[in-house]
Short mmCIF file of C-alpha atoms in Angstrom, two decimals:
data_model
loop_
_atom_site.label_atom_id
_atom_site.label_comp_id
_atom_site.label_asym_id
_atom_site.label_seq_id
_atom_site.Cartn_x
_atom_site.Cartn_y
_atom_site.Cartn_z
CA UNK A 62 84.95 124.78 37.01
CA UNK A 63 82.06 126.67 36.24
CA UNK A 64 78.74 125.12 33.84
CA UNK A 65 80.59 126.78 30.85
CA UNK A 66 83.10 125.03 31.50
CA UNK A 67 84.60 121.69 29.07
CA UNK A 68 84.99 119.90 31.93
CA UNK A 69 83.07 119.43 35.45
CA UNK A 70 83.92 118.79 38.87
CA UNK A 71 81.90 116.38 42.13
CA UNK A 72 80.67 119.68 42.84
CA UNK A 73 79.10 120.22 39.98
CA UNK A 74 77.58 116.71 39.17
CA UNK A 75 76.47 116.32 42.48
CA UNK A 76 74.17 119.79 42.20
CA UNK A 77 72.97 118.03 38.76
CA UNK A 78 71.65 114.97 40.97
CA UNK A 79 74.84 112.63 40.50
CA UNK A 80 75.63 109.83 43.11
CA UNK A 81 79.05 108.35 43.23
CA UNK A 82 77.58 105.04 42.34
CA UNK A 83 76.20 107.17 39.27
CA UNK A 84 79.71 108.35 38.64
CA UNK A 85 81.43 105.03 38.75
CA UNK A 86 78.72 102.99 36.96
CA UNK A 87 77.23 105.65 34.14
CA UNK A 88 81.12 107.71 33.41
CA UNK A 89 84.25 106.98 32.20
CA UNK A 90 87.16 107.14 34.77
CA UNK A 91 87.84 110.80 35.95
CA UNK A 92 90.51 113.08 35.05
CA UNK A 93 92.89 114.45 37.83
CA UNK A 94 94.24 117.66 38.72
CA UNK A 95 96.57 118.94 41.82
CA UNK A 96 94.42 120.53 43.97
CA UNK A 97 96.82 123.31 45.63
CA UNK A 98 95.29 123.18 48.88
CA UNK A 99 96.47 119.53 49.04
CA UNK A 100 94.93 116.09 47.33
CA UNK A 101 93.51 116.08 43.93
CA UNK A 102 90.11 117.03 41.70
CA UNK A 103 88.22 114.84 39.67
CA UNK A 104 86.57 115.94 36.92
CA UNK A 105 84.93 114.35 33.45
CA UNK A 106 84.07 116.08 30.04
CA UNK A 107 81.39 118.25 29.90
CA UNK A 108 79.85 115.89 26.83
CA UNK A 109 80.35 113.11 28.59
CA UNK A 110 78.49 114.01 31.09
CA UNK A 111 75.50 115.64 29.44
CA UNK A 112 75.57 112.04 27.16
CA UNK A 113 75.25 110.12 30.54
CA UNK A 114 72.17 112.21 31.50
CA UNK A 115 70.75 111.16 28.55
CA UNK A 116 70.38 107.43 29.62
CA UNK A 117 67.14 105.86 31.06
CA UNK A 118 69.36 104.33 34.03
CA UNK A 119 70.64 107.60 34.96
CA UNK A 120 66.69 109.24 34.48
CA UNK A 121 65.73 106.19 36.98
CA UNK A 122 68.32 106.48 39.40
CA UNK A 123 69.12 109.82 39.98
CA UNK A 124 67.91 111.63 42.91
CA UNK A 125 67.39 115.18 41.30
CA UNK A 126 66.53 113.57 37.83
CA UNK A 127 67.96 115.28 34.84
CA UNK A 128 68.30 119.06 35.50
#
């Protein structure tokens, strides 16, 4: 899912300076789609995310910081 995407993947959170802790504590539970390679994808709404980002916890805690 690519950063014009609606929605965004681990991959792409984690290049934007997301932990998992960060995931679990600042997002609302993840989406889920077959992977078909086997297991599943997680992903959250673009605009949730982007709202997240906005937060002074995230801007604290993040490793990367808001990109």
């Amino acid at each position: 899912m690519s950063q014009q995407s609606k929605y965004w993947t681990v991959r792409t959170l984690k290049a934007r300076g997301w932990t998992e802790a960060l995931q679990k504590e600042l997002l609302p539970r993840p989406q889920y789609r077959r992977n078909p390679r086997g297991g599943s994808i997680r992903f959250w709404k673009k605009s949730d995310v982007l709202a997240a980002e906005q937060s002074p916890r995230f801007q604290a805690l993040s490793p990367g910081g808001n990109q």
